[in-house]
Coordinates of N, CA and C in Angstrom, one line a residue:
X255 N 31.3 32.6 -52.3 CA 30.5 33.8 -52.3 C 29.9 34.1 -53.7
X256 N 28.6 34.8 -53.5 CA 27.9 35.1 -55.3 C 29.3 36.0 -55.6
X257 N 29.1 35.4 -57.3 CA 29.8 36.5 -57.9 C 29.0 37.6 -58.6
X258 N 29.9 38.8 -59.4 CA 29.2 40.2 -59.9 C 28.3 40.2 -60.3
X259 N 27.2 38.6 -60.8 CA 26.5 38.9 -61.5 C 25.1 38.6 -60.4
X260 N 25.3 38.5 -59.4 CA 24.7 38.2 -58.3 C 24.2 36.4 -58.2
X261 N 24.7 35.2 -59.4 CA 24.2 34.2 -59.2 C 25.7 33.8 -58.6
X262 N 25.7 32.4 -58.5 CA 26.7 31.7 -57.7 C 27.2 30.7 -58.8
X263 N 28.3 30.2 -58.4 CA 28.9 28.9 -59.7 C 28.1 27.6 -59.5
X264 N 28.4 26.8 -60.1 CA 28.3 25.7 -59.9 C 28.7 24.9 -58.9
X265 N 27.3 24.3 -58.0 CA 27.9 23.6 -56.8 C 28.2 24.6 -55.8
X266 N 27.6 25.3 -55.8 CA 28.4 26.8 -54.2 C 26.8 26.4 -53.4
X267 N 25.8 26.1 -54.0 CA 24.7 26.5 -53.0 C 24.4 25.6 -52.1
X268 N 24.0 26.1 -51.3 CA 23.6 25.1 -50.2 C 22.1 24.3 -50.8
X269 N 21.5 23.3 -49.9 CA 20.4 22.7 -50.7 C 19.5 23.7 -50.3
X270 N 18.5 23.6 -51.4 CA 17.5 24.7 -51.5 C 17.5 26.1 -52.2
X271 N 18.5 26.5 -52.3 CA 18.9 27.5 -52.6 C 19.4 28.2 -54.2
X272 N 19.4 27.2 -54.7 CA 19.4 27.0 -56.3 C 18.9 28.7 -57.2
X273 N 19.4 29.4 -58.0 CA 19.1 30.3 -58.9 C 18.0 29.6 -59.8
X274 N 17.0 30.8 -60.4 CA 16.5 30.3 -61.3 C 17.6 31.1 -62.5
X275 N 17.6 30.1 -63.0 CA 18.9 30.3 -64.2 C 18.3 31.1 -65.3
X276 N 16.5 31.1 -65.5 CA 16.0 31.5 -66.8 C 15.8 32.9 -66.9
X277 N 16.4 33.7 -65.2 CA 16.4 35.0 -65.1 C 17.2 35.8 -64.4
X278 N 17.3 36.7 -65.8 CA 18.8 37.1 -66.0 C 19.0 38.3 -64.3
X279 N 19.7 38.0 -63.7 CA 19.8 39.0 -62.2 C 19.4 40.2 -62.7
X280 N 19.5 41.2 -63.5 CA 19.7 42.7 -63.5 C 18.0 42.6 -63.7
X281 N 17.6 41.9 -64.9 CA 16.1 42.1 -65.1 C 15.5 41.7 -63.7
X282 N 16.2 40.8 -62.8 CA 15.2 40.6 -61.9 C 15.1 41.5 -60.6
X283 N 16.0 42.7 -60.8 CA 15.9 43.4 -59.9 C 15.5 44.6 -60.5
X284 N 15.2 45.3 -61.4 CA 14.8 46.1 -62.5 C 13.3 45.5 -62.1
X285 N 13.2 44.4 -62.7 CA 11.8 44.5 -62.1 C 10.3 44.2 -60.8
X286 N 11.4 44.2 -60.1 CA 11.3 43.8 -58.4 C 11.0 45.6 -58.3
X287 N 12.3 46.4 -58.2 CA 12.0 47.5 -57.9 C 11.0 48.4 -58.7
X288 N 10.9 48.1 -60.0 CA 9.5 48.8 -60.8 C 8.1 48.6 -60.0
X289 N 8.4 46.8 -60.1 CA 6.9 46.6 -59.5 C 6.8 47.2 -57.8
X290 N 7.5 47.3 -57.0 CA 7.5 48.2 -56.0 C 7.2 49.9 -56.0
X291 N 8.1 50.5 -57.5 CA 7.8 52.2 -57.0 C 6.2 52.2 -57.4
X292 N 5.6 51.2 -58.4 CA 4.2 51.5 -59.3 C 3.3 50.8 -58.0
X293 N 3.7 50.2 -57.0 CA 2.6 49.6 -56.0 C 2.8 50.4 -54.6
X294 N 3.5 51.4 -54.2 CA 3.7 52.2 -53.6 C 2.7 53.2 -53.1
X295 N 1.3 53.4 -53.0 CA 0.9 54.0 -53.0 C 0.7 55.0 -51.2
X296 N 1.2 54.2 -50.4 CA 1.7 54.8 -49.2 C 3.2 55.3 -49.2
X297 N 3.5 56.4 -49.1 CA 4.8 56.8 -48.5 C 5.4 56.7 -47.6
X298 N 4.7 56.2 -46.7 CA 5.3 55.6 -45.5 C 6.0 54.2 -45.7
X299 N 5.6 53.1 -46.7 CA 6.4 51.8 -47.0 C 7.6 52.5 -47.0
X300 N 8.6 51.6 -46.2 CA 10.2 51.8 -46.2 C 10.8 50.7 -47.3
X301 N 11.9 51.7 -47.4 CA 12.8 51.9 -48.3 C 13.9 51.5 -47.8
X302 N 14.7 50.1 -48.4 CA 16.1 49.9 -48.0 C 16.5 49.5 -49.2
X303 N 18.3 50.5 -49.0 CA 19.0 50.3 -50.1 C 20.1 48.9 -49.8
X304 N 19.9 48.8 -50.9 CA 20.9 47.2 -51.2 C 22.3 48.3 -52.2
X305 N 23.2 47.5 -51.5 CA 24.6 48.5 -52.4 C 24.9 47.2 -53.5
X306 N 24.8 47.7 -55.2 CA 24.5 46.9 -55.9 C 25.9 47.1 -57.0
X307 N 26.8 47.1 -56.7 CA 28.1 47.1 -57.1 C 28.6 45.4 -57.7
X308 N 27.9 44.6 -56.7 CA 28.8 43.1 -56.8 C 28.5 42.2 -56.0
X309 N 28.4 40.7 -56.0 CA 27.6 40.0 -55.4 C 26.1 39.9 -55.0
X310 N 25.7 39.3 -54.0 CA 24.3 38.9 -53.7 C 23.3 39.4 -54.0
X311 N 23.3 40.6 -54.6 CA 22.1 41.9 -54.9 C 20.9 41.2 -55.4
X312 N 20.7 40.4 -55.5 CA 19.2 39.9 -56.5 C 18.6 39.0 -55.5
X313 N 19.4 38.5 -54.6 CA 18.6 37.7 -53.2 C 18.1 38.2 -52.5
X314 N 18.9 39.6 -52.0 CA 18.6 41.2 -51.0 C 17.6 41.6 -51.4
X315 N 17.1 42.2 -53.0 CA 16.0 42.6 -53.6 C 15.0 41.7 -53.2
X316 N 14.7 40.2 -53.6 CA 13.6 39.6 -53.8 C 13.4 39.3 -52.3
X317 N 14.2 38.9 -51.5 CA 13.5 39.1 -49.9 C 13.3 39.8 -49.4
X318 N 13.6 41.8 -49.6 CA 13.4 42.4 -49.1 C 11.3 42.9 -49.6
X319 N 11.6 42.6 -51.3 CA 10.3 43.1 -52.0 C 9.5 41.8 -51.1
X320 N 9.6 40.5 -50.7 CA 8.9 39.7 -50.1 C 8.2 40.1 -48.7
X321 N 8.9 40.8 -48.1 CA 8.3 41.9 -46.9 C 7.9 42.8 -46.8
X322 N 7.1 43.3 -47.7 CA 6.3 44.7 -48.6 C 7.3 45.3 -48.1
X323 N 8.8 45.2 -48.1 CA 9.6 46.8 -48.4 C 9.9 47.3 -49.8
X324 N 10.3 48.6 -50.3 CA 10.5 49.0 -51.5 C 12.0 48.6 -51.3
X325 N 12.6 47.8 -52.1 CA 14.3 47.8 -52.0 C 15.0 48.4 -53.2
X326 N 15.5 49.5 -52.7 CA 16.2 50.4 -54.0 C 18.0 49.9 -54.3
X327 N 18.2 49.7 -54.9 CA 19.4 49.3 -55.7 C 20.7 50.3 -55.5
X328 N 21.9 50.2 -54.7 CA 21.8 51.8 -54.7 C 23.6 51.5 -55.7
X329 N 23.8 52.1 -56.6 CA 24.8 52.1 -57.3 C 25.6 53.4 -57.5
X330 N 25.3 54.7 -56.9 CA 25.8 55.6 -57.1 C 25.6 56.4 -55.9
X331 N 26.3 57.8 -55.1 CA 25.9 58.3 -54.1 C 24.6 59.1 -54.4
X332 N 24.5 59.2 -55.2 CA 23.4 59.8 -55.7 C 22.0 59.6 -55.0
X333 N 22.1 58.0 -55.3 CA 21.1 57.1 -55.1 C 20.8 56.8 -53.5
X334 N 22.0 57.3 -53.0 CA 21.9 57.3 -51.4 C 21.7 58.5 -50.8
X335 N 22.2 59.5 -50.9 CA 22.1 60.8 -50.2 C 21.2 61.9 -51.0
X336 N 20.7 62.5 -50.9 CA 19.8 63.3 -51.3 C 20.4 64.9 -50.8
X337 N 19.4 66.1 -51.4 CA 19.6 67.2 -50.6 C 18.9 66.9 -49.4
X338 N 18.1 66.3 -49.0 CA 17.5 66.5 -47.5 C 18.2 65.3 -46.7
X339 N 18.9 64.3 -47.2 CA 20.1 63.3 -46.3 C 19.5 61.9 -46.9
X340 N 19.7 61.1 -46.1 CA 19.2 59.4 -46.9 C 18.5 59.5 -47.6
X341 N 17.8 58.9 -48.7 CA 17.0 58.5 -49.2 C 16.4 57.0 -49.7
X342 N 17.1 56.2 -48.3 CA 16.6 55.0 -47.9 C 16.4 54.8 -46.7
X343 N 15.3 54.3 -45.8 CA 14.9 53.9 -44.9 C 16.3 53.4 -43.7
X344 N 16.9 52.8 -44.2 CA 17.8 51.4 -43.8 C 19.0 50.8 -45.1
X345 N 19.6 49.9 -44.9 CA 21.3 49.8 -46.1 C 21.2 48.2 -45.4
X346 N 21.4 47.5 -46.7 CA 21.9 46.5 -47.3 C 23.3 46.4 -47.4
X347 N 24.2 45.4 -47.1 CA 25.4 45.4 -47.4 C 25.8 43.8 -47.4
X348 N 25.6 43.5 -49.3 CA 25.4 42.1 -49.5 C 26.8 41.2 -49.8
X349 N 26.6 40.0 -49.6 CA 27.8 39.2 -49.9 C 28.5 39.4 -51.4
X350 N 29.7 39.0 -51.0 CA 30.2 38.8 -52.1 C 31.9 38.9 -52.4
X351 N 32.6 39.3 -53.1 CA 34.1 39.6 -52.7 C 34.0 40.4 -52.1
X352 N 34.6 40.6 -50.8 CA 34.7 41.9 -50.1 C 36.1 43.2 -50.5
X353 N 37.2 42.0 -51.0 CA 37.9 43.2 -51.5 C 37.6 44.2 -52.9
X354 N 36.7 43.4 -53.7 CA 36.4 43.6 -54.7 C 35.0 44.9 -54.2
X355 N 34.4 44.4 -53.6 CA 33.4 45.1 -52.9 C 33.9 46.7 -52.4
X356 N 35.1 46.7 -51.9 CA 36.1 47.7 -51.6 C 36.3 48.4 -52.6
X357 N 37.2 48.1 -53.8 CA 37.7 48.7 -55.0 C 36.3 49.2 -55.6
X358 N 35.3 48.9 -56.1 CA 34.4 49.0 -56.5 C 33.6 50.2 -55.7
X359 N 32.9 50.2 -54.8 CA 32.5 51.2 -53.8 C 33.6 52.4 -54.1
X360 N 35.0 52.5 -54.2 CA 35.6 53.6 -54.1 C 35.8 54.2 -55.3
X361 N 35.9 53.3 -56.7 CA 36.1 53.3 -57.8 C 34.5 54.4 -57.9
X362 N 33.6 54.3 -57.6 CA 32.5 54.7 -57.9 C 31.9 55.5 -57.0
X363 N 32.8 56.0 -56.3 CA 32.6 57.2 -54.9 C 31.6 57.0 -54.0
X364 N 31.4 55.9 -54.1 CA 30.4 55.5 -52.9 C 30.6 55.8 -51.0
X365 N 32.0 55.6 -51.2 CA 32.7 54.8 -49.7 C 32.3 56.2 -49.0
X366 N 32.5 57.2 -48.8 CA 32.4 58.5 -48.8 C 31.2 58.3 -47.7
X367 N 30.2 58.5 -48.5 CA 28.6 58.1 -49.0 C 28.0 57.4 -47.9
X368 N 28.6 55.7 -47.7 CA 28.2 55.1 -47.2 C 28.8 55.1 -45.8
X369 N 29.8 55.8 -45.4 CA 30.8 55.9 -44.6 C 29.7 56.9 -43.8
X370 N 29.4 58.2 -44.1 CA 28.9 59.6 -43.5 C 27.1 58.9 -43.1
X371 N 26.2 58.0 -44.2 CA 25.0 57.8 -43.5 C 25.2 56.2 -42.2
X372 N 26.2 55.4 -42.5 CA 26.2 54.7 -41.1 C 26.7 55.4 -39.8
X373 N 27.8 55.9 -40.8 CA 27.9 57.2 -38.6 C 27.0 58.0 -38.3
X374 N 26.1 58.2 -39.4 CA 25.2 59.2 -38.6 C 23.8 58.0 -38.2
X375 N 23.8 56.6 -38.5 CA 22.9 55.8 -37.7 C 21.9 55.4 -38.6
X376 N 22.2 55.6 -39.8 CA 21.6 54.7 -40.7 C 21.4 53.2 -40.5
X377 N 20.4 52.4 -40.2 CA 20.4 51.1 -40.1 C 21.1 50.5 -40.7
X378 N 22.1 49.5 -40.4 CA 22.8 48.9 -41.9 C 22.8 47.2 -41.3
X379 N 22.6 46.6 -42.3 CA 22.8 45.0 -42.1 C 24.0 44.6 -43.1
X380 N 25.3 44.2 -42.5 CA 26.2 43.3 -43.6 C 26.1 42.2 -43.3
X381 N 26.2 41.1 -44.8 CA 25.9 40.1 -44.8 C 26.9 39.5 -45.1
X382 N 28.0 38.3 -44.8 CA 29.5 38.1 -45.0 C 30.3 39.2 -45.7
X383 N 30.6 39.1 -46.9 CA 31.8 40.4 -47.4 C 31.0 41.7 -46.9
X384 N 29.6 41.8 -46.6 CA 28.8 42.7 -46.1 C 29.8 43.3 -44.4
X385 N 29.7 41.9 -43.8 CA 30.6 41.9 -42.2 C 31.9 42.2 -42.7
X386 N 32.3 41.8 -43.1 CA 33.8 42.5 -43.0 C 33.7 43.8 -43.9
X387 N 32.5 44.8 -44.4 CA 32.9 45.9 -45.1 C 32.5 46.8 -43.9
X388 N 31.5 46.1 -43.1 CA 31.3 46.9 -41.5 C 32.5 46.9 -40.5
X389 N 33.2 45.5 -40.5 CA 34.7 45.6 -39.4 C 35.1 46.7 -39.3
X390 N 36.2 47.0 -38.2 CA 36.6 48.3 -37.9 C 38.2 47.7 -38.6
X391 N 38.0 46.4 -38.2 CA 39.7 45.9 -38.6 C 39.4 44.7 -39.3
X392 N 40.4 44.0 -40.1 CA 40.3 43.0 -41.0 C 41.6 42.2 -40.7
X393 N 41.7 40.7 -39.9 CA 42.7 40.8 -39.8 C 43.9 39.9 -41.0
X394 N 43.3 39.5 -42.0 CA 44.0 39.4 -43.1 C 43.5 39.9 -44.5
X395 N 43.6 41.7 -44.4 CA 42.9 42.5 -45.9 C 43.6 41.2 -46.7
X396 N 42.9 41.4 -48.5 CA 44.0 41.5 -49.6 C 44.6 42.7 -49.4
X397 N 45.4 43.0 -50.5 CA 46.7 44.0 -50.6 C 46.1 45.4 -50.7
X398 N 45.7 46.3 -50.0 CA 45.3 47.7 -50.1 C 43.7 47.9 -49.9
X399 N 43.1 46.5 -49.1 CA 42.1 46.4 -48.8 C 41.5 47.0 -47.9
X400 N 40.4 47.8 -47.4 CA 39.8 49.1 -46.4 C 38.3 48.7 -46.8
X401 N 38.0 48.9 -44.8 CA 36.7 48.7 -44.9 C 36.1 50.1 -44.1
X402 N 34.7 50.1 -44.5 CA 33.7 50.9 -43.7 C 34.0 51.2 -42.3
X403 N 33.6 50.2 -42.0 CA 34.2 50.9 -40.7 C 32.5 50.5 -40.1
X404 N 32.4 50.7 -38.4 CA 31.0 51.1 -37.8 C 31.3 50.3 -36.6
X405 N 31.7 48.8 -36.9 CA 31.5 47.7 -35.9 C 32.8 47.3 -35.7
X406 N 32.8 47.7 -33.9 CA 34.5 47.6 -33.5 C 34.1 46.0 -33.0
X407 N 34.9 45.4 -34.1 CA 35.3 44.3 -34.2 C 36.8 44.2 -35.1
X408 N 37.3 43.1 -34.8 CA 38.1 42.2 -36.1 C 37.5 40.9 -36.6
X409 N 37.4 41.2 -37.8 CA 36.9 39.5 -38.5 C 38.6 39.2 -39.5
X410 N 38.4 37.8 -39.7 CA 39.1 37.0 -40.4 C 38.3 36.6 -41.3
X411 N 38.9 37.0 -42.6 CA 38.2 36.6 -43.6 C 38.0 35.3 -43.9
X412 N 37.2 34.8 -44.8 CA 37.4 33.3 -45.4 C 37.5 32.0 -44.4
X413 N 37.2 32.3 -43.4 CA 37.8 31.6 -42.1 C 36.9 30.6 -42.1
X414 N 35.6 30.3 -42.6 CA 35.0 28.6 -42.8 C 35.4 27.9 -43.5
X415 N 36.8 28.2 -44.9 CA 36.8 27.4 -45.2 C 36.8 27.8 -46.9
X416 N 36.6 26.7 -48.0 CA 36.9 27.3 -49.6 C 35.5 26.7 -49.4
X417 N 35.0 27.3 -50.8 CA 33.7 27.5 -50.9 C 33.4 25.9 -51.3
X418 N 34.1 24.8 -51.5 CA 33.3 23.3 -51.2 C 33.0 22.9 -50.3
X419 N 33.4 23.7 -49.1 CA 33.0 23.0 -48.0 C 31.9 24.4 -47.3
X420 N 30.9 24.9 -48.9 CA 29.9 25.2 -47.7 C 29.1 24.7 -47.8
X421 N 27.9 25.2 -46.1 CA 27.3 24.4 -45.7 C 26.1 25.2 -45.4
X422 N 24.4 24.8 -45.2 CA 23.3 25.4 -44.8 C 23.2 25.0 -43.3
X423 N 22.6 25.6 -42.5 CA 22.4 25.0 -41.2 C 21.6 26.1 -40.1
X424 N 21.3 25.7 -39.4 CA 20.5 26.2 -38.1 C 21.4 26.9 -37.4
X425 N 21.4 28.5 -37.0 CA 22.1 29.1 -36.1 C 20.9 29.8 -34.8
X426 N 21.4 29.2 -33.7 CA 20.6 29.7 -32.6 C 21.5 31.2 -32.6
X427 N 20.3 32.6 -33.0 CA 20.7 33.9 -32.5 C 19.7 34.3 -31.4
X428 N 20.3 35.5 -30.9 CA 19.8 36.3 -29.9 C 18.3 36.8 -30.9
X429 N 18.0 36.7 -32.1 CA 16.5 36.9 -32.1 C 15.7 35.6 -32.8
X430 N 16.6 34.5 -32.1 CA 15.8 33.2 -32.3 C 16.3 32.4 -33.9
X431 N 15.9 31.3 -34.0 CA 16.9 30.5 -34.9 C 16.9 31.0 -36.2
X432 N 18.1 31.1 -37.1 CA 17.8 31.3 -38.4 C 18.3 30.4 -39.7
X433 N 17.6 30.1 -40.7 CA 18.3 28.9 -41.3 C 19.6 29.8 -41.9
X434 N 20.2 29.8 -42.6 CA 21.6 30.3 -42.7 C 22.4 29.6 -43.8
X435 N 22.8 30.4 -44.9 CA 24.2 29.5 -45.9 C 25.3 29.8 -45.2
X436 N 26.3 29.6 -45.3 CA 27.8 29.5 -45.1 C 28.7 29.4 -46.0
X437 N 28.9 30.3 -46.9 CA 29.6 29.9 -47.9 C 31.3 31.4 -48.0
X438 N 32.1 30.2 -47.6 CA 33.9 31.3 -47.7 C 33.5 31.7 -46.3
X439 N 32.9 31.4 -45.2 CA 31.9 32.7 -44.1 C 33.4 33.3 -43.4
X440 N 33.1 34.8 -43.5 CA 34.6 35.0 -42.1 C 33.8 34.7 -40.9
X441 N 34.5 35.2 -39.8 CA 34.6 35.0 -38.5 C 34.7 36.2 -38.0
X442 N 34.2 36.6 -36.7 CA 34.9 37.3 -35.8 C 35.5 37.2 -35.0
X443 N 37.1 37.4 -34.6 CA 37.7 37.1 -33.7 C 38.1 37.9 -32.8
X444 N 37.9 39.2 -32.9 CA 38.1 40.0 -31.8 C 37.1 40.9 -31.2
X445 N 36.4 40.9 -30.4 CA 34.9 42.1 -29.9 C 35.8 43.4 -29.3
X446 N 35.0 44.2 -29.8 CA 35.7 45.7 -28.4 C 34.0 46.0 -28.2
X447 N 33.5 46.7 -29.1 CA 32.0 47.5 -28.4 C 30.9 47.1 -29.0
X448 N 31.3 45.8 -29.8 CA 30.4 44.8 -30.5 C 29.4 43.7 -29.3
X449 N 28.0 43.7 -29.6 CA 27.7 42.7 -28.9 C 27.5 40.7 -29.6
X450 N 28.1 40.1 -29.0 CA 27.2 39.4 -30.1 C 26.0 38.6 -30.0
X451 N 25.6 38.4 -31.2 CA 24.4 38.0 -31.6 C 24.3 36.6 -32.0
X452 N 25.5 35.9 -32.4 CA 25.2 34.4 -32.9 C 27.0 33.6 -32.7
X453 N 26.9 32.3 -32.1 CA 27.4 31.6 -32.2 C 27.5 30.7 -33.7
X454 N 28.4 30.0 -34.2 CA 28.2 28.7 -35.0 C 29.8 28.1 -34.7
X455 N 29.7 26.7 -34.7 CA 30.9 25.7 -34.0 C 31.9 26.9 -33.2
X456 N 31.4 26.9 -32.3 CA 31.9 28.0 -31.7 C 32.2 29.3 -31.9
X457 N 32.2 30.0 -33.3 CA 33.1 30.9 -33.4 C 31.8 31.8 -33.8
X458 N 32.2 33.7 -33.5 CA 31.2 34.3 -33.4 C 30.9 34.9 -34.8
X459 N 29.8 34.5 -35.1 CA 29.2 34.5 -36.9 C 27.9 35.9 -36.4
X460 N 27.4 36.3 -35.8 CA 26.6 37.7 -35.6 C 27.1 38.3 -34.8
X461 N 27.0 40.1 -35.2 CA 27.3 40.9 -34.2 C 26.4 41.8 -34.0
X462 N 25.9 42.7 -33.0 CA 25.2 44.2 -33.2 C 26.0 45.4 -32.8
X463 N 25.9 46.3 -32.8 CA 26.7 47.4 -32.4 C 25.6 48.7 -32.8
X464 N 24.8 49.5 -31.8 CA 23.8 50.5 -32.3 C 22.9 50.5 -33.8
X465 N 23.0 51.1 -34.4 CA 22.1 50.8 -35.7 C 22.9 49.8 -36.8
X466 N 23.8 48.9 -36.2 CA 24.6 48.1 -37.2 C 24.4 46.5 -36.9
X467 N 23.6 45.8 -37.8 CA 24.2 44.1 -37.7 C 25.3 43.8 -38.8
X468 N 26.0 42.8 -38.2 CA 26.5 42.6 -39.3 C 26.5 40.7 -38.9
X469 N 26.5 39.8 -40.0 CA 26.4 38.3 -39.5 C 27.2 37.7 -41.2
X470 N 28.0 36.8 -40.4 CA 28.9 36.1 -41.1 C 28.3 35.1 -42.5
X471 N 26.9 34.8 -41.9 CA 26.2 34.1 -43.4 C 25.4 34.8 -44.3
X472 N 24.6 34.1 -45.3 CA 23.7 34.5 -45.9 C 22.2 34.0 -45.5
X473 N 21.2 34.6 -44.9 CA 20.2 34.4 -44.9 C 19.3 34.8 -46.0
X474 N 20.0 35.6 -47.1 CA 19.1 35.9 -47.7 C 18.7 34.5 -48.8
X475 N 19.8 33.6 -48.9 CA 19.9 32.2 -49.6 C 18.6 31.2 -49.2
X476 N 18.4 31.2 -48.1 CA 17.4 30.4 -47.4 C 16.2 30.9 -47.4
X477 N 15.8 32.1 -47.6 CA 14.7 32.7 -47.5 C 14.2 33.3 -46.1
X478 N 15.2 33.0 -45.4 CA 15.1 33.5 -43.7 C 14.9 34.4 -43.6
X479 N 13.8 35.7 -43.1 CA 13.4 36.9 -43.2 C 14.0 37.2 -41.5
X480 N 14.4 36.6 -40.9 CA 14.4 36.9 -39.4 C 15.3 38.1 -39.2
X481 N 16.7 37.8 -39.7 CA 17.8 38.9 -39.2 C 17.2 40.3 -40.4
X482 N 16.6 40.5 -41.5 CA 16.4 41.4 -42.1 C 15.1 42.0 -41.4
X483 N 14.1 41.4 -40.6 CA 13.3 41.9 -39.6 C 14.4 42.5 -39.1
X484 N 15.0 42.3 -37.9 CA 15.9 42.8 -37.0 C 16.5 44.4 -37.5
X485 N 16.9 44.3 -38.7 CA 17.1 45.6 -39.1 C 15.9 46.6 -39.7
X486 N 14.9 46.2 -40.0 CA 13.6 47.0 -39.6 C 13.0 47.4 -39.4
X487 N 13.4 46.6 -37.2 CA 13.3 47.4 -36.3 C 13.9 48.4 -35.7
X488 N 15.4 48.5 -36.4 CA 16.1 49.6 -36.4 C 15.6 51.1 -37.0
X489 N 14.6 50.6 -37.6 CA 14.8 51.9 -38.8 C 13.3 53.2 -37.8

């Protein structure tokens, strides 16, 4: 999975997918979102927040700014909730450690935050530690590990495997094929009110549930705009 700085180690990426190493992640989303609020001249361009605490945040940014959305960074409740309620379109919920993703979010009062705008139907997309911070259950946390909550499922963490054996590949979903990374991916193993949305070697890697996807890879690695359409049309 990316680590905090939103690039990946050495040898994690699938082919294609490579960082440009000569830019530094924070400038590259510092200036993704500048060049977005200064080219904004409709108010109506939507607005999704990426929760920018740890992991994949700089992939989320540059393919969301690739689909004329504004993608706002959201690092504080602040940044989410307003006096008049959201102040993003739609919610990002990107790869990365998920337990870390956990401590972090709470450490920084987010969980709260992000907890009150998905029950009230904020679009949300999780992207692996993204899917299990939407699970309802987890069925092996780390030690004092809690998730969001939204999508009655259980995932199993880590369940593809250690990160040398990830892999890029073709996933036939319910909104047509997406190229896809696979990297640590959990699983879902148990459905209650979840529908799903994608198969891979059998095991169920997409889910939807009302204003929630959540999918076991990274499409933002690939450049696959498909499942980030999908939540879109949620909004």
């Amino acid at each position: 999975m990316p680590d905090p700085t939103g690039s990946h180690p050495t040898g994690s990426h699938p082919t294609g997918s490579q960082p440009e190493a000569h830019v530094r992640p924070e400038t590259s989303i510092r200036r993704t979102v500048d060049l977005g609020v200064r080219s904004r001249p409709d108010p109506s361009i939507r607005r999704v927040g990426v929760l920018a605490v740890q992991g994949g945040v700089r992939e989320h940014v540059d393919l969301l700014a690739s689909m004329q959305v504004l993608p706002v960074p959201i690092r504080r409740s602040a940044d989410l909730i307003g006096p008049d309620g959201p102040r993003v379109d739609a919610m990002v919920l990107p790869g990365g450690e998920s337990s870390v993703l956990d401590r972090l979010t709470r450490a920084l009062g987010l969980t709260d935050a992000l907890s009150e705008v998905i029950a009230a139907g904020l679009p949300t997309l999780g992207t692996c530690a993204g899917l299990i911070m939407l699970a309802d259950r987890i069925e092996n946390p780390a030690p004092g590990q809690r998730s969001l909550g939204g999508l009655d499922v259980t995932v199993d963490r880590n369940a593809f495997g250690a990160q040398v054996v990830s892999e890029e590949a073709t996933v036939e979903t319910i909104w047509g094929p997406v190229r896809a990374a696979f990297i640590r991916a959990p699983r879902v193993v148990q459905l209650g009110g979840a529908t799903v949305a994608a198969r891979h070697r059998g095991e169920i890697v997409a889910v939807t549930q009302g204003n929630l996807i959540g999918v076991a890879f990274h499409p933002e690695l690939t450049g696959d705009t498909t499942v980030h359409e999908q939540l879109l049309k949620l909004v």
